[in-house]
mmCIF file with all atom_site columns, C-alpha atoms in Angstrom:
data_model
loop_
_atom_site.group_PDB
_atom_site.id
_atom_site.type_symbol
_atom_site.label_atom_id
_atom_site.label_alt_id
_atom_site.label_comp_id
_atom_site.label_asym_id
_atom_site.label_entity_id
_atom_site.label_seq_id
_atom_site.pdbx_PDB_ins_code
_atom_site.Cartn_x
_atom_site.Cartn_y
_atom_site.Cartn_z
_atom_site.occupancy
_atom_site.B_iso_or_equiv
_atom_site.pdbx_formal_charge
_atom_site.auth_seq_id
_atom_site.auth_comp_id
_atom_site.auth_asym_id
_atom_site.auth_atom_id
_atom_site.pdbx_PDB_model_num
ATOM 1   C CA . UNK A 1 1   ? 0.000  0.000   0.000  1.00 0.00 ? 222 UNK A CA 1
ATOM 2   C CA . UNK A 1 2   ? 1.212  3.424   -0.782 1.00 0.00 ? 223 UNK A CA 1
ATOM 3   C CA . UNK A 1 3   ? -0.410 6.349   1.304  1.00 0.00 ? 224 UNK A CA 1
ATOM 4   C CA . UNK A 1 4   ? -1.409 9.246   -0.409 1.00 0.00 ? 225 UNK A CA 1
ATOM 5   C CA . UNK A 1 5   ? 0.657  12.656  -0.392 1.00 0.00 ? 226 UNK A CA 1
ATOM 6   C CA . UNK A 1 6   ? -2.563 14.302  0.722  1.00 0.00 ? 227 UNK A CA 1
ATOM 7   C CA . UNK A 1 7   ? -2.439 12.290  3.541  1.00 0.00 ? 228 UNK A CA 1
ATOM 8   C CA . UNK A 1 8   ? -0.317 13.957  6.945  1.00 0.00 ? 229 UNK A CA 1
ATOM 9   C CA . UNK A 1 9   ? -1.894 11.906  9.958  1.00 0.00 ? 230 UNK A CA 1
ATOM 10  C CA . UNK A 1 10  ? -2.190 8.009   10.172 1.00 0.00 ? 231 UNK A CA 1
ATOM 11  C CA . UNK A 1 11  ? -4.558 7.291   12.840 1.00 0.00 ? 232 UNK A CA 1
ATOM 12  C CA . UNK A 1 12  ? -4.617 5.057   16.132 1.00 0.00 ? 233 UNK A CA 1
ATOM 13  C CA . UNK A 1 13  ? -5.267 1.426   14.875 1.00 0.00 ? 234 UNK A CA 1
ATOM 14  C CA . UNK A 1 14  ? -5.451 2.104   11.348 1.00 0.00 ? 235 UNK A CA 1
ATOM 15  C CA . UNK A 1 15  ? -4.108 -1.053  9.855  1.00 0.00 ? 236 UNK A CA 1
ATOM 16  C CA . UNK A 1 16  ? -4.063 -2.991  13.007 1.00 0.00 ? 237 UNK A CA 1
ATOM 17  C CA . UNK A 1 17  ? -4.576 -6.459  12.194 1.00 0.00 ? 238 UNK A CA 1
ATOM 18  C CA . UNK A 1 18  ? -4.383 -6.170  8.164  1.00 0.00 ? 239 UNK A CA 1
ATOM 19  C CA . UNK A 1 19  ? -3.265 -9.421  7.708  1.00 0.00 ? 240 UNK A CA 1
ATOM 20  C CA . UNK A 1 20  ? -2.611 -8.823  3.505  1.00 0.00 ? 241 UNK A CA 1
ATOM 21  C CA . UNK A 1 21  ? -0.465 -5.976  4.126  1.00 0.00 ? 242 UNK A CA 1
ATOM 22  C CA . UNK A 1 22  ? 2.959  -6.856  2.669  1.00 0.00 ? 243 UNK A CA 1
ATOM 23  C CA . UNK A 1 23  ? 4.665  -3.616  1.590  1.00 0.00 ? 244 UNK A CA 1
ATOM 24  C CA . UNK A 1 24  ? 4.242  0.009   2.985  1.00 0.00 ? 245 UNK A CA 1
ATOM 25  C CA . UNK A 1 25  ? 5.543  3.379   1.570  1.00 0.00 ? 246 UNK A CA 1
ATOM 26  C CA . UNK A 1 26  ? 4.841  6.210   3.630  1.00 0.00 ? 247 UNK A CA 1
ATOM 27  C CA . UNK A 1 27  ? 5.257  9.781   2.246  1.00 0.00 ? 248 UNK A CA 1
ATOM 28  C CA . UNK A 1 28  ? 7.139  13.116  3.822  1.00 0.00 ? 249 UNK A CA 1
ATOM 29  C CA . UNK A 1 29  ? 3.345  14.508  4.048  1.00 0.00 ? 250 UNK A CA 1
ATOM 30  C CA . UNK A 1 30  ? 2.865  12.342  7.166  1.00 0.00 ? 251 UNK A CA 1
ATOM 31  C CA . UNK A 1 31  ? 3.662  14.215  10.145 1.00 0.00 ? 252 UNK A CA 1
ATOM 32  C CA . UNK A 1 32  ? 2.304  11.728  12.934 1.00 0.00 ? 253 UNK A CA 1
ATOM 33  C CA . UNK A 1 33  ? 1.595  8.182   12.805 1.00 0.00 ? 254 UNK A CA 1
ATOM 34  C CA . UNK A 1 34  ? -0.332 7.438   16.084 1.00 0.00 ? 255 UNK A CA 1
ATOM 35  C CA . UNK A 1 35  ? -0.135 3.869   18.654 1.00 0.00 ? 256 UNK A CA 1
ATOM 36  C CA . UNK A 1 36  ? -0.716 0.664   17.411 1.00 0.00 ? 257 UNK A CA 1
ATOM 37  C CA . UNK A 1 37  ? -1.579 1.755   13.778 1.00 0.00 ? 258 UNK A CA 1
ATOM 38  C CA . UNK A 1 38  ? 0.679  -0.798  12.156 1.00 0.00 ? 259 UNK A CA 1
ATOM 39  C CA . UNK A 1 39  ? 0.172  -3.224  15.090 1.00 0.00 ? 260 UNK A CA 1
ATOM 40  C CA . UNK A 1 40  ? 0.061  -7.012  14.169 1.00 0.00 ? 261 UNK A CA 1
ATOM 41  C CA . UNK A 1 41  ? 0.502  -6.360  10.236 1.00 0.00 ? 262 UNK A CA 1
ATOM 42  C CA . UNK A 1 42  ? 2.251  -9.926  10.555 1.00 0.00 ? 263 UNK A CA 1
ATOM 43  C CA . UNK A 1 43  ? 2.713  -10.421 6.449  1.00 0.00 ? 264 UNK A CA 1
ATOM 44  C CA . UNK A 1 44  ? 4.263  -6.645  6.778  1.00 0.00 ? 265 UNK A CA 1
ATOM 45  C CA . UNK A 1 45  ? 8.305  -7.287  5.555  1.00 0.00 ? 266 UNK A CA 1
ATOM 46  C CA . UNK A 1 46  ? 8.693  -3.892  3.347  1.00 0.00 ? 267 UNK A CA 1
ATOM 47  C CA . UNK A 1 47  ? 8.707  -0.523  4.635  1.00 0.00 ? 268 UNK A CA 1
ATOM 48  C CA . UNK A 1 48  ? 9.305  3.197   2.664  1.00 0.00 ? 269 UNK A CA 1
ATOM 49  C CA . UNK A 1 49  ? 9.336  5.445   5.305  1.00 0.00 ? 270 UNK A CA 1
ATOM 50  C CA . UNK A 1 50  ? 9.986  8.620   4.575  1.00 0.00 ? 271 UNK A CA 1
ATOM 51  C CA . UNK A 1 51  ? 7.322  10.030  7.002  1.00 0.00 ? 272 UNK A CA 1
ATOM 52  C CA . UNK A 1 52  ? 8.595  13.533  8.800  1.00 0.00 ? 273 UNK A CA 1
ATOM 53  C CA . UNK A 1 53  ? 7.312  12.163  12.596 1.00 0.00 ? 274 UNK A CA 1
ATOM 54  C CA . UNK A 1 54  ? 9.348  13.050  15.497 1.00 0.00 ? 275 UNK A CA 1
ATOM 55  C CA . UNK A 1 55  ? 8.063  9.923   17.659 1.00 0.00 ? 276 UNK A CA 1
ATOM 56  C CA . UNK A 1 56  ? 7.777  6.162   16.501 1.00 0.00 ? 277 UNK A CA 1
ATOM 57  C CA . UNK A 1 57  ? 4.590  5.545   18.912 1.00 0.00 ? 278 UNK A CA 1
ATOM 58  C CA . UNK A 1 58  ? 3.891  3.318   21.507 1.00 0.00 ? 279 UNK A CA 1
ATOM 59  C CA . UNK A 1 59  ? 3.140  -0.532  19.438 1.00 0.00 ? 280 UNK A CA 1
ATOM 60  C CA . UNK A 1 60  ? 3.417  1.558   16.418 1.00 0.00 ? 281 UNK A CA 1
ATOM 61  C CA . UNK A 1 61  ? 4.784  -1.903  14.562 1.00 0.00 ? 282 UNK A CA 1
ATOM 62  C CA . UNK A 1 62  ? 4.025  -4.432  17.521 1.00 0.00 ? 283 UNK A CA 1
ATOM 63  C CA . UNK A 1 63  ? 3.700  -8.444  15.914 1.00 0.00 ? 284 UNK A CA 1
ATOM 64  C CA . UNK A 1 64  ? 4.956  -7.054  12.302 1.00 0.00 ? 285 UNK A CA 1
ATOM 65  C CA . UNK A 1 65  ? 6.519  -10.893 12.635 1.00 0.00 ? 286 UNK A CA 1
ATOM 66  C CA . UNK A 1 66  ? 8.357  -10.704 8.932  1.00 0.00 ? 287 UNK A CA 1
ATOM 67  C CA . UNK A 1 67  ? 9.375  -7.696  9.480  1.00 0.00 ? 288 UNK A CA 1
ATOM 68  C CA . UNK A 1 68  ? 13.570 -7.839  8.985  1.00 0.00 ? 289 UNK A CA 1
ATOM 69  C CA . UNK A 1 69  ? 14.966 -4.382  8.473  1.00 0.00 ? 290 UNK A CA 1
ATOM 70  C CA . UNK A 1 70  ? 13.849 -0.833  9.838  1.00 0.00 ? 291 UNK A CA 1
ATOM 71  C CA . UNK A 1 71  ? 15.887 2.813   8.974  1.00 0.00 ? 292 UNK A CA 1
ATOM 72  C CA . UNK A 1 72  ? 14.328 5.071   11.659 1.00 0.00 ? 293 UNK A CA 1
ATOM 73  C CA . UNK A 1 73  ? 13.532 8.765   10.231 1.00 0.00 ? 294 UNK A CA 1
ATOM 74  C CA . UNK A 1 74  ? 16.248 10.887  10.760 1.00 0.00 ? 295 UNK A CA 1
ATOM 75  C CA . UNK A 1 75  ? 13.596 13.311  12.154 1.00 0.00 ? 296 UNK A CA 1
ATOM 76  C CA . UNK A 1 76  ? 12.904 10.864  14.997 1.00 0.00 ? 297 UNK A CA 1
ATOM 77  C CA . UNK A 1 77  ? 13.941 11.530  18.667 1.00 0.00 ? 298 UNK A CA 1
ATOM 78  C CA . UNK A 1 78  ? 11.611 9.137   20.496 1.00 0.00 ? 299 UNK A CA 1
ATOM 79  C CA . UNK A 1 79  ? 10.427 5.317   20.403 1.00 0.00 ? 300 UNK A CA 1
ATOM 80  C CA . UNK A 1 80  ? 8.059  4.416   22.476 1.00 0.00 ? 301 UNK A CA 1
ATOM 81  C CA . UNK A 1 81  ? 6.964  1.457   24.302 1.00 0.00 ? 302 UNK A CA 1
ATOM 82  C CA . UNK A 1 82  ? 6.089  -2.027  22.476 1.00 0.00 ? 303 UNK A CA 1
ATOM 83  C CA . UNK A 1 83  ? 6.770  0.334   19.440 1.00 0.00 ? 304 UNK A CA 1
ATOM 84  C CA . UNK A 1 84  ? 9.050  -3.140  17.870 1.00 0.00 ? 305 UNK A CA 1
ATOM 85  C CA . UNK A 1 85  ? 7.710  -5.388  20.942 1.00 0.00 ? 306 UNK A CA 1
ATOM 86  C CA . UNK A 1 86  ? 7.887  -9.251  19.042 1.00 0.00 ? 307 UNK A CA 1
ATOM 87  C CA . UNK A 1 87  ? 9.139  -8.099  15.386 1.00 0.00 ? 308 UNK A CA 1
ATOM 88  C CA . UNK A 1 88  ? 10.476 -11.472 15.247 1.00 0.00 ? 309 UNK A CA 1
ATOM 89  C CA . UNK A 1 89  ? 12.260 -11.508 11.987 1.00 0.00 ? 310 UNK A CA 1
ATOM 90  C CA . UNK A 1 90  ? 13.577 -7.774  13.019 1.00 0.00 ? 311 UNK A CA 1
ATOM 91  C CA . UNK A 1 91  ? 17.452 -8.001  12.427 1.00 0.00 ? 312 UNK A CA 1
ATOM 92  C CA . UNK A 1 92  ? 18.433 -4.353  11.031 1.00 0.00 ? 313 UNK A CA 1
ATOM 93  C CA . UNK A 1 93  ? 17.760 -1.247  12.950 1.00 0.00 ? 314 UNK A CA 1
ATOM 94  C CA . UNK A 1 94  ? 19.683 1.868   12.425 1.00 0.00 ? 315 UNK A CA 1
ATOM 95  C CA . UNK A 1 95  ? 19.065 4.832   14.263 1.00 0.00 ? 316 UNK A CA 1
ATOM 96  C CA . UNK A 1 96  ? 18.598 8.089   13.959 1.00 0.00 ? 317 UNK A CA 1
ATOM 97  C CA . UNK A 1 97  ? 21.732 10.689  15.529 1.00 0.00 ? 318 UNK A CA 1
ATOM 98  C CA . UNK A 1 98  ? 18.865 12.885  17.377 1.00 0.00 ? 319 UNK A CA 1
ATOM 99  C CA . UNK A 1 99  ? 17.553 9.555   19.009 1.00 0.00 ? 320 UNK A CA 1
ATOM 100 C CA . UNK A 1 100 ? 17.258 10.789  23.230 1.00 0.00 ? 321 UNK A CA 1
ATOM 101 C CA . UNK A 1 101 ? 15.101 7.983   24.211 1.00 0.00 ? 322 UNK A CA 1
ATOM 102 C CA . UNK A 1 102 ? 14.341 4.346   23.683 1.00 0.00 ? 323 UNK A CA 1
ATOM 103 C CA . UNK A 1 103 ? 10.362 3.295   25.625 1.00 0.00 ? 324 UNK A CA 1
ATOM 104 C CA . UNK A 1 104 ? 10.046 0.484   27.680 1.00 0.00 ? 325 UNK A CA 1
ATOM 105 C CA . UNK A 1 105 ? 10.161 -3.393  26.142 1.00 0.00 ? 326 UNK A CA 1
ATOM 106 C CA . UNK A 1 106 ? 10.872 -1.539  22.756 1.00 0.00 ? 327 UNK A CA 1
ATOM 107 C CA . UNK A 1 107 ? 12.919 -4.320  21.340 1.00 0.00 ? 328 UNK A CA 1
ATOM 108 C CA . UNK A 1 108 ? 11.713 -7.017  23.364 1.00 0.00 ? 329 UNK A CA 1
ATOM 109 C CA . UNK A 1 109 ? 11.239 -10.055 21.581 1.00 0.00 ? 330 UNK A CA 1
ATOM 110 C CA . UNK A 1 110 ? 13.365 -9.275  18.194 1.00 0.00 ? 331 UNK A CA 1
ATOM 111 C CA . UNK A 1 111 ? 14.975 -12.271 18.715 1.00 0.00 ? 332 UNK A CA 1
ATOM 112 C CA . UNK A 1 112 ? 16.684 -11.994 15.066 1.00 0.00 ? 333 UNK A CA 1
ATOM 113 C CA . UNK A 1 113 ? 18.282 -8.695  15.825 1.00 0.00 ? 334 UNK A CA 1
ATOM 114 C CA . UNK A 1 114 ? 22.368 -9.055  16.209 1.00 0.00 ? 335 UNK A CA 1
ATOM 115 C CA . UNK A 1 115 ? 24.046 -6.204  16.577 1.00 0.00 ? 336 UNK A CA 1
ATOM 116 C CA . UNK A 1 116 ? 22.985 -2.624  17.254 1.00 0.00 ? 337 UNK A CA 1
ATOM 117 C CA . UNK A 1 117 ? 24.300 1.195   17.586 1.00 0.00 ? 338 UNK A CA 1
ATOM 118 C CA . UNK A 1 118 ? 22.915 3.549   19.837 1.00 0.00 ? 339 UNK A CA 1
ATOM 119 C CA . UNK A 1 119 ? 23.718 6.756   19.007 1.00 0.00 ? 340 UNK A CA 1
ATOM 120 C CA . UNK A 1 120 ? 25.492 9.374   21.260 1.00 0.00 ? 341 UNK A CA 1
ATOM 121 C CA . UNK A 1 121 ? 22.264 11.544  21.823 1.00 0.00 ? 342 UNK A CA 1
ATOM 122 C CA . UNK A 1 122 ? 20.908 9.017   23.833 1.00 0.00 ? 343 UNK A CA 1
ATOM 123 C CA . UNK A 1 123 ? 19.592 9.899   27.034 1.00 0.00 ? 344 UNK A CA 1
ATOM 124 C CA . UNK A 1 124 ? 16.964 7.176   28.151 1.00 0.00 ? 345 UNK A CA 1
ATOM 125 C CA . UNK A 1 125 ? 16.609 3.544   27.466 1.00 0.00 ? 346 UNK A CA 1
ATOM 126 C CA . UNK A 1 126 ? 13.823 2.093   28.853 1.00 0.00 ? 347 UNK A CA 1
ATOM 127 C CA . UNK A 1 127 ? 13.350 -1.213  31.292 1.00 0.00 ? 348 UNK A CA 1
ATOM 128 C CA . UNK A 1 128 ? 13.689 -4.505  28.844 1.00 0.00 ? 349 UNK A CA 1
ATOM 129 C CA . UNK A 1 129 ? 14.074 -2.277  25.939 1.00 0.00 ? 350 UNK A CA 1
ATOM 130 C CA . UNK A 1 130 ? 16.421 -5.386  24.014 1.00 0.00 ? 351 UNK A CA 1
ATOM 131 C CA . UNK A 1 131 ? 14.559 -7.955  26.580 1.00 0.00 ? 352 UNK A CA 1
ATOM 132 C CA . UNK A 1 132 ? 14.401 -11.816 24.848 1.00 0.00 ? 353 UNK A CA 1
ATOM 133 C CA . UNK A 1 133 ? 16.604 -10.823 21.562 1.00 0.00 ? 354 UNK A CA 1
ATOM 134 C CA . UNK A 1 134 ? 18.432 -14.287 21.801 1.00 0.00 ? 355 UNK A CA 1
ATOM 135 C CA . UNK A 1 135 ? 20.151 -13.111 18.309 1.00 0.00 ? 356 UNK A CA 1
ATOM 136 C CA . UNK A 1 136 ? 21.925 -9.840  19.931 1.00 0.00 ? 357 UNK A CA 1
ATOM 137 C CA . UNK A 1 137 ? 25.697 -10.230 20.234 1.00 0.00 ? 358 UNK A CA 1
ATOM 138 C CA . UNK A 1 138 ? 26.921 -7.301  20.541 1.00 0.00 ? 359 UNK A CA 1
ATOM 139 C CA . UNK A 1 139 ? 25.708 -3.336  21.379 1.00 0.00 ? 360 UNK A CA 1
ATOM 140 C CA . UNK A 1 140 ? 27.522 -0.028  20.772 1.00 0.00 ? 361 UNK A CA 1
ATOM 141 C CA . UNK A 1 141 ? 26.853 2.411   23.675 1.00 0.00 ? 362 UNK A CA 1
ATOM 142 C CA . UNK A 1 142 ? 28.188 6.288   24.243 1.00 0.00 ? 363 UNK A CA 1
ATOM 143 C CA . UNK A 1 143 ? 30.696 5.919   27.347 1.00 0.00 ? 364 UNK A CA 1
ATOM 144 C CA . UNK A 1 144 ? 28.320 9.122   27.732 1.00 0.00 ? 365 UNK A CA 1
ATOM 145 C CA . UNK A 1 145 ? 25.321 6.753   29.067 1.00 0.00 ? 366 UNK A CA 1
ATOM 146 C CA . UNK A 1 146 ? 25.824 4.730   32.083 1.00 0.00 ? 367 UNK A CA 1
ATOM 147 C CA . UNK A 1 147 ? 22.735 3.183   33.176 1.00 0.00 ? 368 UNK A CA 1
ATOM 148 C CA . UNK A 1 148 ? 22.687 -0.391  31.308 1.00 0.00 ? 369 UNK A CA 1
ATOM 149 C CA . UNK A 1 149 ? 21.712 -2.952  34.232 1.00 0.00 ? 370 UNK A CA 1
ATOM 150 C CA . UNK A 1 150 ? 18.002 -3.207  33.162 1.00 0.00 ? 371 UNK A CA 1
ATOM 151 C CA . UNK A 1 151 ? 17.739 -2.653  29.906 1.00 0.00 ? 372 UNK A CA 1
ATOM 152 C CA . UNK A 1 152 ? 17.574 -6.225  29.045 1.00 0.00 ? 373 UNK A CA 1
ATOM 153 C CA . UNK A 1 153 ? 20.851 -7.676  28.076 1.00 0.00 ? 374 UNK A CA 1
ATOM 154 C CA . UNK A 1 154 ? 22.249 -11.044 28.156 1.00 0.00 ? 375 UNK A CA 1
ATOM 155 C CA . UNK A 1 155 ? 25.645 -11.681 29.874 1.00 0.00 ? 376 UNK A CA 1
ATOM 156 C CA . UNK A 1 156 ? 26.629 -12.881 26.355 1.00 0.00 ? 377 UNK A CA 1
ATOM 157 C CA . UNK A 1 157 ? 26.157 -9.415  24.490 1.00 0.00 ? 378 UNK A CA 1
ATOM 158 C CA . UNK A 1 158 ? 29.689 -8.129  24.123 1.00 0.00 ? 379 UNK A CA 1
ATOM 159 C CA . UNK A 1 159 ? 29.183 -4.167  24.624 1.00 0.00 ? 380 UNK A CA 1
ATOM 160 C CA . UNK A 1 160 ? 31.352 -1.924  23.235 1.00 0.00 ? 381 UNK A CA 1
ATOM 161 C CA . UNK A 1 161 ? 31.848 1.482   24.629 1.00 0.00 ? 382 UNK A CA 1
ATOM 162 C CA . UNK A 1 162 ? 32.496 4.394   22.356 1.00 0.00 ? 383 UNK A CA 1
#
């Protein structure tokens, strides 16, 4: 599905449970995407997102379960909770460099995902935020942020301070 240009707000639960959704293109028009719009879109594997939204909301992409690669916006400084929560087939994430804070059981569940970046604007990463990825083997965190113990990661995730 390709959203209109005319389009600049997705609402809450909009394609929440579309089960034939395979491939999404968003447009720069969109300015906010609300919760749980893309929530449980589990044939969802293709995203164009060039949306201009500041936060990915809370179970924004919750259960996408072929979902295996995600480039945040650039103009993103906030993920919310659940917003990735079981993207099982999630292994690619980059970030965006204005990225301040990561929600609450985020990643949890992304059990394909194996190595990620956070970038140095960090400021908050939420309780179980990379909970249950059994793929993760190794993080890159700003000596800048300290506060790792509950964030969800294995003894086995090498992390590499930078």
């Amino acid at each position: 599905i390709s959203i209109p240009p005319s389009v600049c707000q997705i609402g809450k639960w909009a394609f929440n449970g579309c089960e034939s959704l395979v491939k999404l293109i968003v447009p720069p028009s969109v300015k906010k995407i609300e919760e749980f719009a893309f929530q449980r879109c589990v044939k969802l594997e293709d995203i164009r997102f060039d949306a201009s939204i500041n936060v990915i909301e809370q179970g924004l992409f919750k259960g996408c379960a072929k979902l295996v690669s995600f480039s945040i916006p650039e103009s993103v400084t906030k993920i919310k909770k659940n917003a990735f929560h079981v993207c099982m087939a999630l292994k690619v994430v980059k970030f965006p460099k204005i990225l301040t804070s990561i929600g609450d059981s985020a990643f949890n569940g992304c059990i394909c995902l194996d190595n990620l970046e956070i970038p140095q604007s960090i400021k908050k990463i939420g309780v179980d935020a990379f909970s249950n990825c059994g793929s993760l083997k190794k993080i890159k965190i700003p000596k800048s942020f300290k506060n790792i113990s509950n964030i969800g990661l294995n003894e086995n995730i090498k992390t590499q301070w930078y």
